[in-house]
PDB file of C-alpha atoms in Angstrom:
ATOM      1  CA  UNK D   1     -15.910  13.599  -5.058  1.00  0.00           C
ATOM      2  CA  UNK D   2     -17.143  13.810  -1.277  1.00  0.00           C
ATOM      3  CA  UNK D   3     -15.262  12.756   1.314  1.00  0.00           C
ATOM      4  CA  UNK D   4     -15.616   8.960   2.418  1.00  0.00           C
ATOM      5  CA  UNK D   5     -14.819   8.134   6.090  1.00  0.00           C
ATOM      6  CA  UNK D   6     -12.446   4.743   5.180  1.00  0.00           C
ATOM      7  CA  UNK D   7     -10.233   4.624   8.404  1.00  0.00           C
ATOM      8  CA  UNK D   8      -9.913   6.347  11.570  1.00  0.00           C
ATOM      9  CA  UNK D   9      -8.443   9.706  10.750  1.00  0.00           C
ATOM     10  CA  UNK D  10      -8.016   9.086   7.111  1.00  0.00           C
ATOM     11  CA  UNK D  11     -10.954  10.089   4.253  1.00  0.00           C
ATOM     12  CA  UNK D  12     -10.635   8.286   0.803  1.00  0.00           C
ATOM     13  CA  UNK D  13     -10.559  11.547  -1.754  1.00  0.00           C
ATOM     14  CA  UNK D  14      -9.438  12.235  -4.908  1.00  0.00           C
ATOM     15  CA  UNK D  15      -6.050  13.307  -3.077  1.00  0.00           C
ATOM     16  CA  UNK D  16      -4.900   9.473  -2.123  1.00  0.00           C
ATOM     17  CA  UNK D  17      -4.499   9.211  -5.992  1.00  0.00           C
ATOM     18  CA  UNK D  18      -1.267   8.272  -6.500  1.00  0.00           C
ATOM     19  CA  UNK D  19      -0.428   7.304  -2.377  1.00  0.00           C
ATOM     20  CA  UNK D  20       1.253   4.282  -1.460  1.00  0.00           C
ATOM     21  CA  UNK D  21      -0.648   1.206  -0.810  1.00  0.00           C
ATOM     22  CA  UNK D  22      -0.047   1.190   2.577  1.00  0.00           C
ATOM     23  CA  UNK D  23      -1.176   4.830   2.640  1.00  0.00           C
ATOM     24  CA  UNK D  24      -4.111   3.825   0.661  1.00  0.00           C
ATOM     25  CA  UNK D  25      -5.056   1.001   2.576  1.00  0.00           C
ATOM     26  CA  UNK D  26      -4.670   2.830   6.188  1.00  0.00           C
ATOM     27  CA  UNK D  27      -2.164   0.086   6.868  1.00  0.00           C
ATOM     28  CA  UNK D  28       1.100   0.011   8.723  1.00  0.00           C
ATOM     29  CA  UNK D  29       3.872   0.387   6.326  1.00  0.00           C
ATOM     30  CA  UNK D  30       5.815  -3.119   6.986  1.00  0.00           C
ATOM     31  CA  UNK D  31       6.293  -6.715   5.788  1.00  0.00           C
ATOM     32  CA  UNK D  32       4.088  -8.444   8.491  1.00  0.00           C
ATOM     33  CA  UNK D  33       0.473  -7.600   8.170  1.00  0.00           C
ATOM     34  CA  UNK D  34      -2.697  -9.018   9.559  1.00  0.00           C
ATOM     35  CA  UNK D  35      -4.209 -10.502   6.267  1.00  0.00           C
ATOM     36  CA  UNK D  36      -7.831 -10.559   7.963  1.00  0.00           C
ATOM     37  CA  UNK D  37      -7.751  -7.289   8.428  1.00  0.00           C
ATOM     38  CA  UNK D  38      -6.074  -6.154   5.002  1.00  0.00           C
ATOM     39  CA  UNK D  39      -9.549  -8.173   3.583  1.00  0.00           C
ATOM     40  CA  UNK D  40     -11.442  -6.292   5.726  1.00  0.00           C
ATOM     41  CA  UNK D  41     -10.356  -2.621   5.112  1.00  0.00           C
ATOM     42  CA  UNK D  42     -10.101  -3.415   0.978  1.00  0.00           C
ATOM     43  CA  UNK D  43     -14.027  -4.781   1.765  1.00  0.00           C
ATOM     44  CA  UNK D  44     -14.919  -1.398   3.181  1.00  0.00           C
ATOM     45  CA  UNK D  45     -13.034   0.560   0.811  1.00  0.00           C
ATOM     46  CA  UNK D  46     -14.240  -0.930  -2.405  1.00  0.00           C
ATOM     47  CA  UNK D  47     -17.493  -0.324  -0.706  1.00  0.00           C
ATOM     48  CA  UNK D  48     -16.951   3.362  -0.315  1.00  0.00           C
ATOM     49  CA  UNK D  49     -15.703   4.497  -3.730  1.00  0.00           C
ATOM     50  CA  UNK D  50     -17.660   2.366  -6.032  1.00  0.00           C
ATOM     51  CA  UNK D  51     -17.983   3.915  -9.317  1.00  0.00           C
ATOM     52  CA  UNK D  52     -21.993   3.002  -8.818  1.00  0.00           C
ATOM     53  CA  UNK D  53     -22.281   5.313  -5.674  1.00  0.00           C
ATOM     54  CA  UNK D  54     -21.214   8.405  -7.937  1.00  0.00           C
ATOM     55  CA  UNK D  55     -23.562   7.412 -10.782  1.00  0.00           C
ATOM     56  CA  UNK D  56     -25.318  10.337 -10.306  1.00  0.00           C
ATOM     57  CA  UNK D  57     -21.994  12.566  -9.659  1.00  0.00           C
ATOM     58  CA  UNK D  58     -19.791  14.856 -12.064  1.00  0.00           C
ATOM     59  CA  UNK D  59     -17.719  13.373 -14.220  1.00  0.00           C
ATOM     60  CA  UNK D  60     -14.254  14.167 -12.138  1.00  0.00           C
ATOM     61  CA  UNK D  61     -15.804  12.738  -8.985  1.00  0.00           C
ATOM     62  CA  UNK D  62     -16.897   9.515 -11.235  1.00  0.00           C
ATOM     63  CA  UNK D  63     -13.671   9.261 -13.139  1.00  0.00           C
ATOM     64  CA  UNK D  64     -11.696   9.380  -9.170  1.00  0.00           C
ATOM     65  CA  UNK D  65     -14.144   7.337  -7.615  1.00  0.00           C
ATOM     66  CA  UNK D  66     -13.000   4.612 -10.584  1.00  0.00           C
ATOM     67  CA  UNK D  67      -9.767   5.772 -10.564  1.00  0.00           C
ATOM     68  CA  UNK D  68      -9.344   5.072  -6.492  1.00  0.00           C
ATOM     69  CA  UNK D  69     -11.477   1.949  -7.383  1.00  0.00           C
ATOM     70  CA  UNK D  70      -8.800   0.515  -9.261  1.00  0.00           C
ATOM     71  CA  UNK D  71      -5.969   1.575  -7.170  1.00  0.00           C
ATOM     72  CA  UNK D  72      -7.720  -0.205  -4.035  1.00  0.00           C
ATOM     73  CA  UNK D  73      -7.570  -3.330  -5.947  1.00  0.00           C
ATOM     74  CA  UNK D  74      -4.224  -2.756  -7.025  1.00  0.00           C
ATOM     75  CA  UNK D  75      -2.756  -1.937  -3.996  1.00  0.00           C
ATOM     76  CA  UNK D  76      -5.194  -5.498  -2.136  1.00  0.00           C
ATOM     77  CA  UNK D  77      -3.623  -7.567  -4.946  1.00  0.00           C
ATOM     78  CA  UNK D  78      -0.367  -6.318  -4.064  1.00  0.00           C
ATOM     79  CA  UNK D  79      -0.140  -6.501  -0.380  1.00  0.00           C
ATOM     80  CA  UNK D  80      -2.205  -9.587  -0.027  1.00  0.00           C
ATOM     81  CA  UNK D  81       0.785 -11.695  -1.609  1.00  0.00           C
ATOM     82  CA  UNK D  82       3.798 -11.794   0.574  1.00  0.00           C
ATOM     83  CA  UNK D  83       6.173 -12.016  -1.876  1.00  0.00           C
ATOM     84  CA  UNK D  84       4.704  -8.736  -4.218  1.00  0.00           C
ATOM     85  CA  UNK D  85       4.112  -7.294  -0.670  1.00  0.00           C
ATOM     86  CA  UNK D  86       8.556  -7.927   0.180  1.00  0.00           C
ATOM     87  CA  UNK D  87       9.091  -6.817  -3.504  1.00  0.00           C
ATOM     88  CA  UNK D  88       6.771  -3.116  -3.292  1.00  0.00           C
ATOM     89  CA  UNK D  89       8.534  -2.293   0.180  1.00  0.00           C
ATOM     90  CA  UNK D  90      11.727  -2.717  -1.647  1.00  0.00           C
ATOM     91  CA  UNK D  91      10.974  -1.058  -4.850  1.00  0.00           C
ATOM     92  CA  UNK D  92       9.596   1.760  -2.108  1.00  0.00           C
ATOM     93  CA  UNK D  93      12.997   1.980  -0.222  1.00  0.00           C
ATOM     94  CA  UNK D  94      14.626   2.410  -3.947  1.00  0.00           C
ATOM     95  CA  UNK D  95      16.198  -1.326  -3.689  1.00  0.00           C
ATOM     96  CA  UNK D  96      15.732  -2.586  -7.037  1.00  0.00           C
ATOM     97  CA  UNK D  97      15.457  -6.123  -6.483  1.00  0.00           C
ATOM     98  CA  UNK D  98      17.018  -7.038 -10.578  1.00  0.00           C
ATOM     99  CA  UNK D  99      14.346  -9.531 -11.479  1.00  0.00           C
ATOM    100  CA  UNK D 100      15.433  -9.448 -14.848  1.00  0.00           C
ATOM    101  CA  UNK D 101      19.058  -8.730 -14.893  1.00  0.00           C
ATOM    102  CA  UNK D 102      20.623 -10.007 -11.694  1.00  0.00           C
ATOM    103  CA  UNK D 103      20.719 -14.180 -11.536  1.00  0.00           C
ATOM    104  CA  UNK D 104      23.601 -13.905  -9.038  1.00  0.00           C
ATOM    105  CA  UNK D 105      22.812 -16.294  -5.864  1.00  0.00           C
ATOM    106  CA  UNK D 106      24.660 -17.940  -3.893  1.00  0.00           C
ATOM    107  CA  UNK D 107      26.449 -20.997  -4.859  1.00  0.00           C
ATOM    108  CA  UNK D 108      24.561 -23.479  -2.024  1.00  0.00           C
ATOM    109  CA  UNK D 109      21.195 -22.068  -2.985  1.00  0.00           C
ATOM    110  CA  UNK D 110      22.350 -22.842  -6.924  1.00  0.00           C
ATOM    111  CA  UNK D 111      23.343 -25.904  -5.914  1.00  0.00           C
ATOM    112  CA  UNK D 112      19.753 -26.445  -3.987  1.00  0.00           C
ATOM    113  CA  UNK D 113      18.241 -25.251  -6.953  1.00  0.00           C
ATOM    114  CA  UNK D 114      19.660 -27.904  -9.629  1.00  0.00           C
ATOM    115  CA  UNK D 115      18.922 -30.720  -7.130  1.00  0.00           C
ATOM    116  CA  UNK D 116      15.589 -30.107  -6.503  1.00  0.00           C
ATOM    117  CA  UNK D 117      14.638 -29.479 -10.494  1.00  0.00           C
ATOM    118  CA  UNK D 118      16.708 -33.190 -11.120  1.00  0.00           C
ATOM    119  CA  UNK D 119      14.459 -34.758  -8.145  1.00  0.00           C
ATOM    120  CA  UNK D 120      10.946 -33.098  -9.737  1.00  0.00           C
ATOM    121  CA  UNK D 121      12.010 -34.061 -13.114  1.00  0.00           C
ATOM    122  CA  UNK D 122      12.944 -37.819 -11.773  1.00  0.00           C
ATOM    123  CA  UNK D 123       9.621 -38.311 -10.050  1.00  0.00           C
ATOM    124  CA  UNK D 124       7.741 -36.864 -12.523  1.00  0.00           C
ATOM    125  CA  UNK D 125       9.081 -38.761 -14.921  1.00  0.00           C
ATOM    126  CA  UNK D 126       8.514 -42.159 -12.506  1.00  0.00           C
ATOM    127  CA  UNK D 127       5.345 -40.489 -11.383  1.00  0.00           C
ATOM    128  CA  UNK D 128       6.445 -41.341  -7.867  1.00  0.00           C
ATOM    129  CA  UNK D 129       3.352 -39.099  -6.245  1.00  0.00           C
ATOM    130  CA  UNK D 130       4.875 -39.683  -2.721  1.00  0.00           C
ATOM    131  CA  UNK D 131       8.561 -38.252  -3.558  1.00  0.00           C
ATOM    132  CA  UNK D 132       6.746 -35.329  -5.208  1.00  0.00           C
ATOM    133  CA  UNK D 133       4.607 -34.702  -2.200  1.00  0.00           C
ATOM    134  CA  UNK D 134       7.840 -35.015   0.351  1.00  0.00           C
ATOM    135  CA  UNK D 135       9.602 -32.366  -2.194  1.00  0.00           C
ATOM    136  CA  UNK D 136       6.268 -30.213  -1.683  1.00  0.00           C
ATOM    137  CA  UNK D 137       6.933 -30.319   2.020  1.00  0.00           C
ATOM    138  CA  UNK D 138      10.414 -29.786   1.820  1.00  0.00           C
ATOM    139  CA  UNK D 139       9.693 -26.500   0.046  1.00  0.00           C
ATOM    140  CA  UNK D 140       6.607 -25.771   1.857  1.00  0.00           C
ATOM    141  CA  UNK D 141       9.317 -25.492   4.725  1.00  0.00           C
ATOM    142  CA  UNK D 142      12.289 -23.460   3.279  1.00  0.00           C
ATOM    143  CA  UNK D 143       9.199 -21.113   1.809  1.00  0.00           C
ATOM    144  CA  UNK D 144       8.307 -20.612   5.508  1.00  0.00           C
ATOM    145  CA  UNK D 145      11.658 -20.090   6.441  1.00  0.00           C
ATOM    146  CA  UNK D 146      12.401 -17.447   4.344  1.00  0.00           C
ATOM    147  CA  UNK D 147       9.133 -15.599   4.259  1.00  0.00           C
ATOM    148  CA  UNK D 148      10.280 -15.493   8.476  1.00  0.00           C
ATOM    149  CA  UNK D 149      14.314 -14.603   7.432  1.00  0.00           C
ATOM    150  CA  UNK D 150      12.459 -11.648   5.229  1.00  0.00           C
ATOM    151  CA  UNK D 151      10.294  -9.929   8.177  1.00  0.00           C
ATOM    152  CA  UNK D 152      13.139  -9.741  10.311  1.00  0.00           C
ATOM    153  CA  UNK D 153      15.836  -8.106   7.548  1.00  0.00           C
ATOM    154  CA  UNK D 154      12.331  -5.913   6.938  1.00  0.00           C
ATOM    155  CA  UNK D 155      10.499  -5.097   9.939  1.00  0.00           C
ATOM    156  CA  UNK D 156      12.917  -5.553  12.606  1.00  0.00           C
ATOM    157  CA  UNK D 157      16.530  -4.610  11.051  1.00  0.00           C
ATOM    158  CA  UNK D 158      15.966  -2.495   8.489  1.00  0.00           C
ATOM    159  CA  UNK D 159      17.993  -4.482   5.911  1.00  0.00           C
ATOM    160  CA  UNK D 160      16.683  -4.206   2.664  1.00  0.00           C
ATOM    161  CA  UNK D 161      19.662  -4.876   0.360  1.00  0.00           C
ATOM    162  CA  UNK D 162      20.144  -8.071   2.220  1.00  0.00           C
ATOM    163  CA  UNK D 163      16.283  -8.662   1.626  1.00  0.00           C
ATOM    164  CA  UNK D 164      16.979  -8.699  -2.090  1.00  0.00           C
ATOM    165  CA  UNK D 165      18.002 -11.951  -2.315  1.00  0.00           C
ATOM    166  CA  UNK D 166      15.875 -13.162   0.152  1.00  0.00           C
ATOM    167  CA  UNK D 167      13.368 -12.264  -2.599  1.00  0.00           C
ATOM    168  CA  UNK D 168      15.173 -13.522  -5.072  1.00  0.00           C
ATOM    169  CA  UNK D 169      14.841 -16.690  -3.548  1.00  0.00           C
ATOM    170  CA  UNK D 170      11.409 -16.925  -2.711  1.00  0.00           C
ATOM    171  CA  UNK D 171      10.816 -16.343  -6.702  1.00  0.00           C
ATOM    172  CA  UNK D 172      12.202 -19.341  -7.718  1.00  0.00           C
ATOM    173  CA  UNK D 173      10.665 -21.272  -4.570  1.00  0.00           C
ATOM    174  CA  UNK D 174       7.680 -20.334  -5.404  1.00  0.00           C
ATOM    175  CA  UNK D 175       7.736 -21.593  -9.272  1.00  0.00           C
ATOM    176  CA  UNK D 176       8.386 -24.362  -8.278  1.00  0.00           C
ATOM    177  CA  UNK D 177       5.909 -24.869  -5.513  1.00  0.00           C
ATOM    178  CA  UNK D 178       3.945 -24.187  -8.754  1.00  0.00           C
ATOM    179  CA  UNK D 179       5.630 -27.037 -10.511  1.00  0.00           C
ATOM    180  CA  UNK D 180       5.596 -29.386  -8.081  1.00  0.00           C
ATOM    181  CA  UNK D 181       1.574 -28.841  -7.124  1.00  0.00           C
ATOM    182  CA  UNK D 182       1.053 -29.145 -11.457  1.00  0.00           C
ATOM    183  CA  UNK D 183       2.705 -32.204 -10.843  1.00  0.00           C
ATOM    184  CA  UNK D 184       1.103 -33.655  -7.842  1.00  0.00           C
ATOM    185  CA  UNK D 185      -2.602 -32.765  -9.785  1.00  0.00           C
ATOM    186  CA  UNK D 186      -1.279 -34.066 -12.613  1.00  0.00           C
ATOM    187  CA  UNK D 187      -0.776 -37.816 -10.941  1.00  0.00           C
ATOM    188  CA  UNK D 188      -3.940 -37.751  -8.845  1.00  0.00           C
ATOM    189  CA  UNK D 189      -6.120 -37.344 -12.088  1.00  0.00           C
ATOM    190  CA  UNK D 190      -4.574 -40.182 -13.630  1.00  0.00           C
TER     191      UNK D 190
END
């Protein structure tokens, strides 16, 4: 595969196979990232090793150029969402964040959690579209909040066990940012 000029000082080969998104992506390794460029490097890149510019290559450099292809998008799809972006910097420091197995949180934020899901449920069920859009701001906020709480413990204080349940708790806000905007569509069609 010949050498592709992708960032100053780095060429995409067959060698990046494998390197970390960050690496991949010429990026700063860190939580905060400047999403307009992130577009615009994954832009260039995909540009640069599409499988259609080594059509008339040998089959290794065709198989890495689809390879690297793939990892590109990978590694865009990744760091483009803050909260898979938080979760691959942890899983890179070795922090396993326990997705699966850990549910432990802290008793105010499982309190938070049980009161919000009974106010969703009641105005869904009353189809009160205003206290379902006040919920959505309310965790429009605390989403804010914490996406700011986890680029401090990440970028500025190197804290990434206490980042775990920062994550943690940007999962379940999330879902039910999800729920809530289901919701909201759900009442404006009617």
């Amino acid at each position: 595969m010949s050498d592709v000029k992708a960032a100053p000082g780095v060429a995409i080969t067959a060698d990046l196979l494998g390197a970390d998104f960050f690496t991949l992506l010429g990026l700063p390794k860190r939580f905060e990232l400047d999403t307009l460029a992130l577009d615009a490097r994954f832009r260039e890149l995909q540009r640069e090793v599409h499988p259609d510019r080594f059509a008339a290559a040998d089959d290794a450099a065709r198989r890495a150029s689809m390879m690297l292809a793939t990892q590109i998008n990978a590694a865009y799809q990744t760091l483009r969402s803050p909260l898979k972006r938080a979760t691959y910097l942890l899983e890179q420091a070795g922090v396993d964040i326990g997705a699966e197995s850990n549910t432990a949180m802290s008793p105010d934020f499982l309190m938070s959690q049980m009161m919000w899901r009974e106010q969703v449920a009641d105005a869904r069920g009353e189809k009160n579209l205003a206290e379902l859009e006040r919920l959505q701001a309310e965790i429009a906020d605390d989403i804010r909040d914490a996406y700011s709480d986890l680029s401090v413990m990440l970028d500025q204080e190197n804290r990434a066990h206490d980042a775990v349940e920062g994550v943690r708790r940007l999962m379940f806000l999330e879902k039910l940012r999800e729920e809530i905007e289901d919701a909201v569509f759900a009442l404006e069609d009617l």
